[in-house]
Amino acid sequence: MHASKIFVEDAVAEVDFDFSPFLKRYKDGRIERLLRSPPVAASENPRANRGVATRDVVIDHSTGVSARLFLPSRAAKAAGNRRLPLVVYIHGGSFCTESAFCRTYHGYATSLAASAGALVVSVEYRLAPEHPIPAAYDDAWSALKWVASFADPWLADYADPARTFLAGDSAGGNIAYHTAVRASQDDGLELGVDIEGMAIVHPYFWGAERLPSEEVWDGAAVFPAYGVDWLWPFVTAGQASNDDPRLNPPEEEIASLTCRRVLVAVAEKDTLRERGCRLLDRFSDYYARTATGGEATLVESEGEDHGFHLYSPLRATSRRLMENIVRFINQPPKPMILGVPRRPFMDVFDYGMNMKRRCSDSTTTTCSMAYATSKIGGPKKNYGLFSGAVWPTNKQAYKGPAAAAAFAGTRHLIKNMW
């Protein structure tokens, strides 16, 4: 068909639903996706992709669910007999656009694999409105089950089951969260792997009632609140509204999660920012209240909006966000007490007695050594955050930065220097 004829038909076609800049649905049922970066082919030659080999696999032929694997060759060689962290990544795009195979997410997953020295499995799931929610949830679950089978040779040879992470951005952050919930419940018994951590960037969560920060739109934010209001009914084919608990997780669901660590990244100008902060606070409160040893980390990027790191990956704030995620993935696991030694322990360096003295007057449930962190982009400050499950009995200790030494996790502010 001639290009001018197509233009005329588009001009006169009636739009049934306009969700710009993502897509438009016409009354004739046609879907026009506006936000779509071009596809990029996979290559097992790491020299063709910044030292990262890539390969595509079909996970479920009946649904078309597939994935692209990213293997950092340098990290794989340097690891020797040690295995690499495994990251199951779920792309964003408001549940209705983008792809694991597109240039945007191919580039991001490449950078994540190379920077973290991790084997990344980027999931290609079915999109709404052709495949309404819960199709994306089911596809992500199918992908995680396939990963846990370690039937793929790259997974079998290089991935560490003990360091499995779920990650995603925007809508993918929401899908990653619900995949972690499913893995923590009865369905997860068949997996055979534990989820070590979850890293979600600018995650999509919402609610029927607006929060104070959502009442005002400056005209510049990527997502106006009224646009976010439209999204969930659209991607669920009208079967759910914004009071759906999949948008605002209940406390008992958060309590069911078995992953040990959570990172939530937010952007200062993002309409979804306050929802992400509140979710992180709920994780922190739960870990503190139950003394389960979980760790919650909030990373906020100053002066940035939703998804900035995908479209400006070389910006200083984007690089620092990536550095935080890399640290989160490569954080050494907490030491575990495997059993009582048969022979009496000889305290050669007086370490045990020193720990006993440190803990003898403590009001905490357990005791741990402290580590230091710093405010990103600003003057360095040492907060003495705890690396173990150290929970003060005084709940007030969690309020304000001055009490960071008692906070269950960490809070990083990435300052925009440009």
Tab-separated table of C-alpha atoms in Angstrom:
chain	number	residue	atom	x	y	z
A	1	MET	CA	0.000	0.000	0.000
A	2	HIS	CA	1.292	3.458	-0.869
A	3	ALA	CA	2.604	5.523	2.060
A	4	SER	CA	0.284	8.468	1.325
A	5	LYS	CA	-2.748	6.174	1.384
A	6	ILE	CA	-1.701	4.772	4.756
A	7	PHE	CA	-1.344	8.310	6.087
A	8	VAL	CA	-4.843	9.246	4.925
A	9	GLU	CA	-6.349	6.127	6.497
A	10	ASP	CA	-4.612	6.837	9.805
A	11	ALA	CA	-5.758	10.439	9.719
A	12	VAL	CA	-9.442	9.551	9.321
A	13	ALA	CA	-9.422	6.482	11.598
A	14	GLU	CA	-11.181	7.023	14.902
A	15	VAL	CA	-9.058	6.517	18.009
A	16	ASP	CA	-10.749	4.401	20.644
A	17	PHE	CA	-8.023	4.753	23.296
A	18	ASP	CA	-5.075	7.180	23.208
A	19	PHE	CA	-2.270	6.231	25.564
A	20	SER	CA	0.431	8.410	24.039
A	21	PRO	CA	3.397	8.232	23.965
A	22	PHE	CA	3.003	4.448	24.226
A	23	LEU	CA	0.179	3.381	21.926
A	24	LYS	CA	-3.158	4.127	20.328
A	25	ARG	CA	-6.035	1.728	19.829
A	26	TYR	CA	-8.415	2.419	16.961
A	27	LYS	CA	-12.096	1.525	16.823
A	28	ASP	CA	-11.388	-1.019	14.115
A	29	GLY	CA	-9.289	-2.920	16.700
A	30	ARG	CA	-5.931	-1.942	15.234
A	31	ILE	CA	-3.113	-1.235	17.738
A	32	GLU	CA	-0.469	1.359	16.887
A	33	ARG	CA	2.561	1.161	19.171
A	34	LEU	CA	4.258	4.544	19.283
A	35	LEU	CA	7.113	3.759	21.673
A	36	ARG	CA	9.122	0.979	20.098
A	37	SER	CA	12.854	0.852	19.602
A	38	PRO	CA	14.176	-1.299	16.728
A	39	PRO	CA	15.089	-4.954	17.281
A	40	VAL	CA	18.700	-6.062	17.726
A	41	ALA	CA	19.912	-9.513	16.709
A	42	ALA	CA	21.599	-11.790	19.243
A	43	SER	CA	25.184	-12.897	18.739
A	44	GLU	CA	27.236	-15.511	20.570
A	45	ASN	CA	30.368	-13.591	19.595
A	46	PRO	CA	31.123	-11.389	22.643
A	47	ARG	CA	33.272	-9.045	20.561
A	48	ALA	CA	30.125	-7.987	18.724
A	49	ASN	CA	28.443	-6.805	21.928
A	50	ARG	CA	30.895	-5.176	24.349
A	51	GLY	CA	32.267	-8.465	25.631
A	52	VAL	CA	28.851	-10.025	26.250
A	53	ALA	CA	27.653	-13.054	24.295
A	54	THR	CA	23.909	-13.230	23.640
A	55	ARG	CA	21.571	-16.011	22.617
A	56	ASP	CA	17.803	-16.347	22.200
A	57	VAL	CA	15.750	-19.273	23.486
A	58	VAL	CA	12.082	-20.216	23.216
A	59	ILE	CA	10.687	-21.129	26.611
A	60	ASP	CA	7.108	-22.052	25.722
A	61	HIS	CA	6.197	-22.740	22.091
A	62	SER	CA	2.473	-22.639	22.869
A	63	THR	CA	2.545	-19.042	24.124
A	64	GLY	CA	5.662	-17.756	22.394
A	65	VAL	CA	7.342	-16.827	25.675
A	66	SER	CA	11.068	-16.533	25.080
A	67	ALA	CA	14.180	-14.925	26.497
A	68	ARG	CA	17.536	-13.475	25.551
A	69	LEU	CA	20.540	-14.648	27.585
A	70	PHE	CA	23.496	-12.329	28.233
A	71	LEU	CA	26.783	-13.994	29.236
A	72	PRO	CA	29.738	-11.694	30.099
A	73	SER	CA	32.707	-13.576	28.667
A	74	ARG	CA	35.403	-11.893	30.772
A	75	ALA	CA	33.555	-12.552	34.038
A	76	ALA	CA	32.873	-16.150	32.997
A	77	LYS	CA	36.561	-16.772	32.315
A	78	ALA	CA	37.720	-15.035	35.491
A	79	ALA	CA	35.244	-16.940	37.654
A	80	GLY	CA	36.952	-20.284	37.028
A	81	ASN	CA	35.107	-22.844	39.135
A	82	ARG	CA	32.984	-20.150	40.759
A	83	ARG	CA	29.603	-19.402	39.247
A	84	LEU	CA	28.061	-16.090	38.236
A	85	PRO	CA	25.077	-14.324	39.807
A	86	LEU	CA	21.870	-15.002	37.888
A	87	VAL	CA	19.506	-12.116	37.119
A	88	VAL	CA	16.056	-12.719	35.630
A	89	TYR	CA	15.179	-9.336	34.112
A	90	ILE	CA	11.677	-8.202	33.090
A	91	HIS	CA	11.457	-5.175	30.828
A	92	GLY	CA	9.110	-2.228	31.253
A	93	GLY	CA	6.803	-0.508	28.798
A	94	SER	CA	3.451	-0.139	30.597
A	95	PHE	CA	2.644	-3.830	29.986
A	96	CYS	CA	1.879	-2.972	26.369
A	97	THR	CA	5.069	-2.043	24.533
A	98	GLU	CA	8.827	-2.698	24.162
A	99	SER	CA	10.666	-6.005	24.023
A	100	ALA	CA	13.596	-7.927	25.446
A	101	PHE	CA	14.973	-7.955	21.899
A	102	CYS	CA	14.726	-4.206	21.233
A	103	ARG	CA	17.721	-1.892	21.177
A	104	THR	CA	16.816	-0.171	24.443
A	105	TYR	CA	16.598	-3.300	26.575
A	106	HIS	CA	19.283	-5.204	24.712
A	107	GLY	CA	21.659	-2.351	25.557
A	108	TYR	CA	20.575	-2.160	29.183
A	109	ALA	CA	20.835	-5.907	29.793
A	110	THR	CA	24.257	-5.901	28.129
A	111	SER	CA	25.458	-3.180	30.486
A	112	LEU	CA	23.975	-4.965	33.509
A	113	ALA	CA	25.640	-8.270	32.596
A	114	ALA	CA	29.018	-6.646	31.930
A	115	SER	CA	28.962	-4.379	34.987
A	116	ALA	CA	27.707	-6.948	37.490
A	117	GLY	CA	29.531	-9.926	35.995
A	118	ALA	CA	26.161	-11.668	35.975
A	119	LEU	CA	24.328	-14.010	33.644
A	120	VAL	CA	21.191	-12.082	32.685
A	121	VAL	CA	18.013	-13.707	31.357
A	122	SER	CA	15.820	-11.000	29.806
A	123	VAL	CA	12.228	-12.221	29.456
A	124	GLU	CA	10.096	-11.650	26.348
A	125	TYR	CA	6.477	-11.765	27.557
A	126	ARG	CA	3.149	-11.237	25.835
A	127	LEU	CA	1.864	-7.673	25.713
A	128	ALA	CA	-1.520	-6.083	26.420
A	129	PRO	CA	-4.058	-5.281	25.108
A	130	GLU	CA	-3.868	-8.322	22.803
A	131	HIS	CA	-2.900	-10.414	25.836
A	132	PRO	CA	-4.357	-8.760	28.954
A	133	ILE	CA	-2.998	-9.181	32.459
A	134	PRO	CA	-2.411	-11.772	33.916
A	135	ALA	CA	-0.680	-13.060	30.740
A	136	ALA	CA	2.521	-11.145	31.546
A	137	TYR	CA	2.535	-12.549	35.100
A	138	ASP	CA	2.084	-16.095	33.813
A	139	ASP	CA	4.826	-15.646	31.211
A	140	ALA	CA	7.306	-14.353	33.794
A	141	TRP	CA	6.496	-17.318	36.012
A	142	SER	CA	7.054	-19.720	33.100
A	143	ALA	CA	10.401	-18.047	32.460
A	144	LEU	CA	11.475	-18.365	36.096
A	145	LYS	CA	10.520	-22.056	36.153
A	146	TRP	CA	12.531	-22.610	32.978
A	147	VAL	CA	15.522	-20.805	34.492
A	148	ALA	CA	15.255	-22.905	37.667
A	149	SER	CA	15.435	-26.097	35.607
A	150	PHE	CA	18.963	-25.162	34.466
A	151	ALA	CA	18.323	-27.143	31.294
A	152	ASP	CA	20.053	-24.507	29.167
A	153	PRO	CA	23.831	-25.100	28.820
A	154	TRP	CA	24.752	-21.523	29.766
A	155	LEU	CA	22.658	-21.761	32.925
A	156	ALA	CA	24.011	-25.217	33.749
A	157	ASP	CA	27.656	-24.198	33.243
A	158	TYR	CA	27.792	-20.655	34.608
A	159	ALA	CA	24.819	-19.670	36.817
A	160	ASP	CA	24.856	-19.826	40.614
A	161	PRO	CA	21.437	-21.030	41.891
A	162	ALA	CA	22.227	-19.598	45.340
A	163	ARG	CA	22.512	-16.093	43.862
A	164	THR	CA	19.316	-15.772	41.845
A	165	PHE	CA	17.800	-12.297	41.519
A	166	LEU	CA	14.592	-10.919	40.043
A	167	ALA	CA	14.792	-7.454	38.507
A	168	GLY	CA	12.759	-5.143	36.315
A	169	ASP	CA	11.771	-1.569	35.628
A	170	SER	CA	8.405	0.199	35.536
A	171	ALA	CA	5.767	-2.409	34.612
A	172	GLY	CA	8.565	-4.979	34.703
A	173	GLY	CA	9.171	-4.020	38.337
A	174	ASN	CA	5.561	-4.827	39.123
A	175	ILE	CA	5.822	-8.158	37.274
A	176	ALA	CA	9.105	-8.983	39.057
A	177	TYR	CA	7.485	-8.296	42.434
A	178	HIS	CA	4.533	-10.590	41.723
A	179	THR	CA	6.871	-13.276	40.387
A	180	ALA	CA	8.765	-13.110	43.691
A	181	VAL	CA	5.459	-13.437	45.562
A	182	ARG	CA	4.533	-16.531	43.568
A	183	ALA	CA	7.986	-18.014	44.156
A	184	SER	CA	7.486	-17.493	47.900
A	185	GLN	CA	4.162	-19.297	48.021
A	186	ASP	CA	3.081	-22.846	47.268
A	187	ASP	CA	3.892	-22.502	43.572
A	188	GLY	CA	7.513	-21.876	44.502
A	189	LEU	CA	7.982	-25.300	46.029
A	190	GLU	CA	8.564	-26.717	42.561
A	191	LEU	CA	11.312	-24.223	41.687
A	192	GLY	CA	14.278	-25.685	43.503
A	193	VAL	CA	15.957	-22.269	43.838
A	194	ASP	CA	15.573	-19.462	46.359
A	195	ILE	CA	15.329	-15.848	45.265
A	196	GLU	CA	18.250	-14.080	46.944
A	197	GLY	CA	17.092	-10.567	46.115
A	198	MET	CA	14.814	-8.320	44.080
A	199	ALA	CA	15.833	-5.055	42.398
A	200	ILE	CA	12.993	-2.986	40.929
A	201	VAL	CA	13.549	0.391	39.262
A	202	HIS	CA	10.748	2.976	39.065
A	203	PRO	CA	8.192	0.196	39.699
A	204	TYR	CA	4.579	0.603	38.657
A	205	PHE	CA	2.322	0.561	41.717
A	206	TRP	CA	-0.775	2.660	42.158
A	207	GLY	CA	-4.111	2.893	43.974
A	208	ALA	CA	-7.675	4.125	43.787
A	209	GLU	CA	-6.938	7.152	45.990
A	210	ARG	CA	-4.313	9.712	45.041
A	211	LEU	CA	-1.408	10.432	47.335
A	212	PRO	CA	-0.586	14.112	47.986
A	213	SER	CA	2.343	14.130	45.556
A	214	GLU	CA	0.099	12.729	42.802
A	215	GLU	CA	-2.460	15.529	42.997
A	216	VAL	CA	-0.341	18.045	41.084
A	217	TRP	CA	1.162	17.554	37.616
A	218	ASP	CA	3.807	20.024	36.473
A	219	GLY	CA	3.103	19.361	32.792
A	220	ALA	CA	6.550	17.860	32.275
A	221	ALA	CA	6.534	14.516	34.101
A	222	VAL	CA	6.474	11.457	31.837
A	223	PHE	CA	3.389	10.048	33.577
A	224	PRO	CA	0.565	12.418	34.550
A	225	ALA	CA	-1.555	10.906	37.295
A	226	TYR	CA	-4.650	10.798	35.094
A	227	GLY	CA	-2.690	8.745	32.546
A	228	VAL	CA	-1.651	6.271	35.217
A	229	ASP	CA	-5.323	6.020	36.249
A	230	TRP	CA	-6.204	4.819	32.748
A	231	LEU	CA	-3.494	2.191	32.425
A	232	TRP	CA	-4.597	-0.680	34.671
A	233	PRO	CA	-8.216	-0.909	33.440
A	234	PHE	CA	-6.832	-0.876	29.887
A	235	VAL	CA	-4.205	-3.622	30.282
A	236	THR	CA	-6.651	-5.833	32.216
A	237	ALA	CA	-9.306	-5.491	29.477
A	238	GLY	CA	-11.619	-3.731	31.920
A	239	GLN	CA	-11.552	-6.630	34.374
A	240	ALA	CA	-9.857	-4.671	37.184
A	241	SER	CA	-9.751	-1.125	38.523
A	242	ASN	CA	-7.145	0.842	40.429
A	243	ASP	CA	-8.210	-0.647	43.761
A	244	ASP	CA	-6.747	-3.980	42.588
A	245	PRO	CA	-4.367	-5.363	45.260
A	246	ARG	CA	-1.902	-6.160	42.445
A	247	LEU	CA	-1.288	-2.400	42.371
A	248	ASN	CA	-1.173	-1.864	46.125
A	249	PRO	CA	0.158	-5.044	47.777
A	250	PRO	CA	-1.432	-6.022	51.101
A	251	GLU	CA	0.716	-6.463	54.190
A	252	GLU	CA	0.244	-10.229	54.309
A	253	GLU	CA	1.612	-10.508	50.771
A	254	ILE	CA	4.761	-8.562	51.644
A	255	ALA	CA	5.144	-10.783	54.707
A	256	SER	CA	4.995	-13.869	52.491
A	257	LEU	CA	8.082	-12.918	50.467
A	258	THR	CA	11.084	-15.110	51.150
A	259	CYS	CA	13.698	-13.103	49.229
A	260	ARG	CA	16.297	-11.808	51.668
A	261	ARG	CA	17.070	-8.418	50.145
A	262	VAL	CA	15.093	-5.770	48.265
A	263	LEU	CA	16.272	-2.703	46.335
A	264	VAL	CA	13.773	-0.106	45.118
A	265	ALA	CA	15.003	2.747	42.912
A	266	VAL	CA	12.912	5.877	42.426
A	267	ALA	CA	13.343	9.133	40.514
A	268	GLU	CA	12.623	12.508	42.089
A	269	LYS	CA	10.305	13.773	39.321
A	270	ASP	CA	8.529	10.467	38.661
A	271	THR	CA	4.795	10.412	39.382
A	272	LEU	CA	5.278	6.863	40.709
A	273	ARG	CA	8.012	7.918	43.148
A	274	GLU	CA	5.969	8.041	46.360
A	275	ARG	CA	4.449	4.615	45.695
A	276	GLY	CA	7.932	3.129	45.382
A	277	CYS	CA	9.113	4.821	48.576
A	278	ARG	CA	6.086	3.574	50.487
A	279	LEU	CA	6.619	0.028	49.251
A	280	LEU	CA	10.238	0.129	50.397
A	281	ASP	CA	9.199	1.500	53.796
A	282	ARG	CA	6.757	-1.371	54.190
A	283	PHE	CA	9.533	-3.853	53.505
A	284	SER	CA	11.764	-2.063	56.024
A	285	ASP	CA	9.057	-2.036	58.685
A	286	TYR	CA	8.339	-5.723	58.149
A	287	TYR	CA	12.015	-6.695	58.384
A	288	ALA	CA	12.423	-4.569	61.519
A	289	ARG	CA	9.259	-5.837	63.174
A	290	THR	CA	9.979	-9.518	62.574
A	291	ALA	CA	13.798	-9.462	62.878
A	292	THR	CA	14.021	-11.810	59.905
A	293	GLY	CA	17.371	-10.426	58.791
A	294	GLY	CA	16.076	-8.933	55.535
A	295	GLU	CA	17.690	-5.845	54.010
A	296	ALA	CA	15.856	-3.038	52.214
A	297	THR	CA	17.628	-0.383	50.128
A	298	LEU	CA	16.132	2.750	48.579
A	299	VAL	CA	18.006	4.570	45.797
A	300	GLU	CA	16.666	7.956	44.682
A	301	SER	CA	17.947	9.838	41.637
A	302	GLU	CA	17.724	13.580	42.092
A	303	GLY	CA	16.258	15.690	39.288
A	304	GLU	CA	15.345	12.682	37.125
A	305	ASP	CA	12.096	11.282	35.753
A	306	HIS	CA	10.714	7.859	34.967
A	307	GLY	CA	13.012	5.571	32.964
A	308	PHE	CA	15.769	8.150	32.482
A	309	HIS	CA	18.510	5.520	32.817
A	310	LEU	CA	17.269	3.636	29.750
A	311	TYR	CA	17.414	6.556	27.353
A	312	SER	CA	20.452	8.366	28.774
A	313	PRO	CA	22.665	5.503	29.972
A	314	LEU	CA	25.869	7.580	29.921
A	315	ARG	CA	24.498	10.292	32.206
A	316	ALA	CA	26.194	10.467	35.614
A	317	THR	CA	22.968	9.653	37.460
A	318	SER	CA	22.411	6.619	35.213
A	319	ARG	CA	25.914	5.313	35.873
A	320	ARG	CA	25.505	5.737	39.621
A	321	LEU	CA	22.170	3.964	39.578
A	322	MET	CA	23.845	1.068	37.774
A	323	GLU	CA	26.661	1.073	40.359
A	324	ASN	CA	24.104	0.699	43.166
A	325	ILE	CA	22.399	-2.215	41.431
A	326	VAL	CA	25.766	-3.892	40.762
A	327	ARG	CA	26.721	-3.564	44.443
A	328	PHE	CA	23.368	-4.990	45.449
A	329	ILE	CA	23.828	-8.045	43.219
A	330	ASN	CA	27.433	-8.672	44.258
A	331	GLN	CA	27.001	-8.077	47.968
A	332	PRO	CA	28.505	-11.070	49.809
A	333	PRO	CA	25.885	-13.262	51.478
A	334	LYS	CA	25.553	-13.095	55.235
A	335	PRO	CA	27.540	-15.724	57.117
A	336	MET	CA	25.503	-18.682	58.326
A	337	ILE	CA	26.093	-20.854	61.370
A	338	LEU	CA	26.143	-24.362	59.931
A	339	GLY	CA	26.494	-26.304	63.180
A	340	VAL	CA	28.188	-26.635	66.541
A	341	PRO	CA	31.857	-27.688	66.344
A	342	ARG	CA	32.684	-30.986	68.002
A	343	ARG	CA	35.810	-29.560	69.620
A	344	PRO	CA	35.812	-26.429	71.815
A	345	PHE	CA	36.472	-23.214	69.866
A	346	MET	CA	39.868	-21.635	70.577
A	347	ASP	CA	39.513	-17.843	70.631
A	348	VAL	CA	43.067	-17.102	69.496
A	349	PHE	CA	42.526	-13.449	68.616
A	350	ASP	CA	40.021	-12.668	71.397
A	351	TYR	CA	37.378	-12.102	68.708
A	352	GLY	CA	34.666	-14.020	70.537
A	353	MET	CA	35.240	-12.234	73.835
A	354	ASN	CA	35.251	-8.900	72.051
A	355	MET	CA	31.898	-9.673	70.436
A	356	LYS	CA	30.547	-10.791	73.812
A	357	ARG	CA	31.566	-7.486	75.367
A	358	ARG	CA	29.961	-5.571	72.466
A	359	CYS	CA	26.675	-7.403	72.819
A	360	SER	CA	26.409	-7.845	76.577
A	361	ASP	CA	24.646	-4.531	77.128
A	362	SER	CA	22.739	-4.542	73.843
A	363	THR	CA	18.958	-4.363	73.599
A	364	THR	CA	19.021	-5.966	70.166
A	365	THR	CA	17.930	-9.478	69.353
A	366	THR	CA	21.245	-10.367	67.684
A	367	CYS	CA	24.588	-8.680	67.245
A	368	SER	CA	26.595	-7.847	64.141
A	369	MET	CA	29.618	-5.864	63.047
A	370	ALA	CA	28.935	-2.559	61.305
A	371	TYR	CA	29.872	-1.247	57.897
A	372	ALA	CA	29.908	2.281	56.495
A	373	THR	CA	28.132	3.873	53.566
A	374	SER	CA	28.158	7.314	51.988
A	375	LYS	CA	25.760	9.772	50.452
A	376	ILE	CA	26.224	9.492	46.707
A	377	GLY	CA	27.162	12.728	45.013
A	378	GLY	CA	27.500	14.674	48.251
A	379	PRO	CA	29.871	14.987	51.216
A	380	LYS	CA	30.954	11.609	52.531
A	381	LYS	CA	29.275	10.520	55.738
A	382	ASN	CA	29.769	7.353	57.723
A	383	TYR	CA	26.546	6.005	59.147
A	384	GLY	CA	27.662	2.716	60.663
A	385	LEU	CA	24.833	0.709	59.129
A	386	PHE	CA	24.520	-2.884	60.252
A	387	SER	CA	25.126	-5.770	57.894
A	388	GLY	CA	23.231	-8.275	59.992
A	389	ALA	CA	19.837	-8.568	61.607
A	390	VAL	CA	20.175	-5.913	64.284
A	391	TRP	CA	16.855	-4.441	65.258
A	392	PRO	CA	16.536	-1.954	68.133
A	393	THR	CA	13.524	-2.442	70.338
A	394	ASN	CA	12.714	1.261	70.037
A	395	LYS	CA	10.684	1.728	66.810
A	396	GLN	CA	11.338	5.487	66.881
A	397	ALA	CA	14.933	4.794	65.957
A	398	TYR	CA	13.915	4.339	62.325
A	399	LYS	CA	12.731	7.901	61.842
A	400	GLY	CA	15.033	10.344	60.063
A	401	PRO	CA	18.569	10.173	58.635
A	402	ALA	CA	20.137	10.854	62.023
A	403	ALA	CA	19.043	7.383	63.072
A	404	ALA	CA	20.582	5.631	60.054
A	405	ALA	CA	22.643	3.407	62.322
A	406	ALA	CA	19.424	1.757	63.413
A	407	PHE	CA	17.705	1.615	60.013
A	408	ALA	CA	17.025	-1.825	58.550
A	409	GLY	CA	18.480	-0.936	55.163
A	410	THR	CA	20.168	1.883	53.308
A	411	ARG	CA	18.985	5.003	51.562
A	412	HIS	CA	21.117	6.499	48.783
A	413	LEU	CA	20.521	9.859	47.128
A	414	ILE	CA	22.062	10.175	43.652
A	415	LYS	CA	22.560	13.874	43.052
A	416	ASN	CA	22.186	15.248	39.545
A	417	MET	CA	25.361	17.216	38.894
A	418	TRP	CA	24.388	18.418	35.409
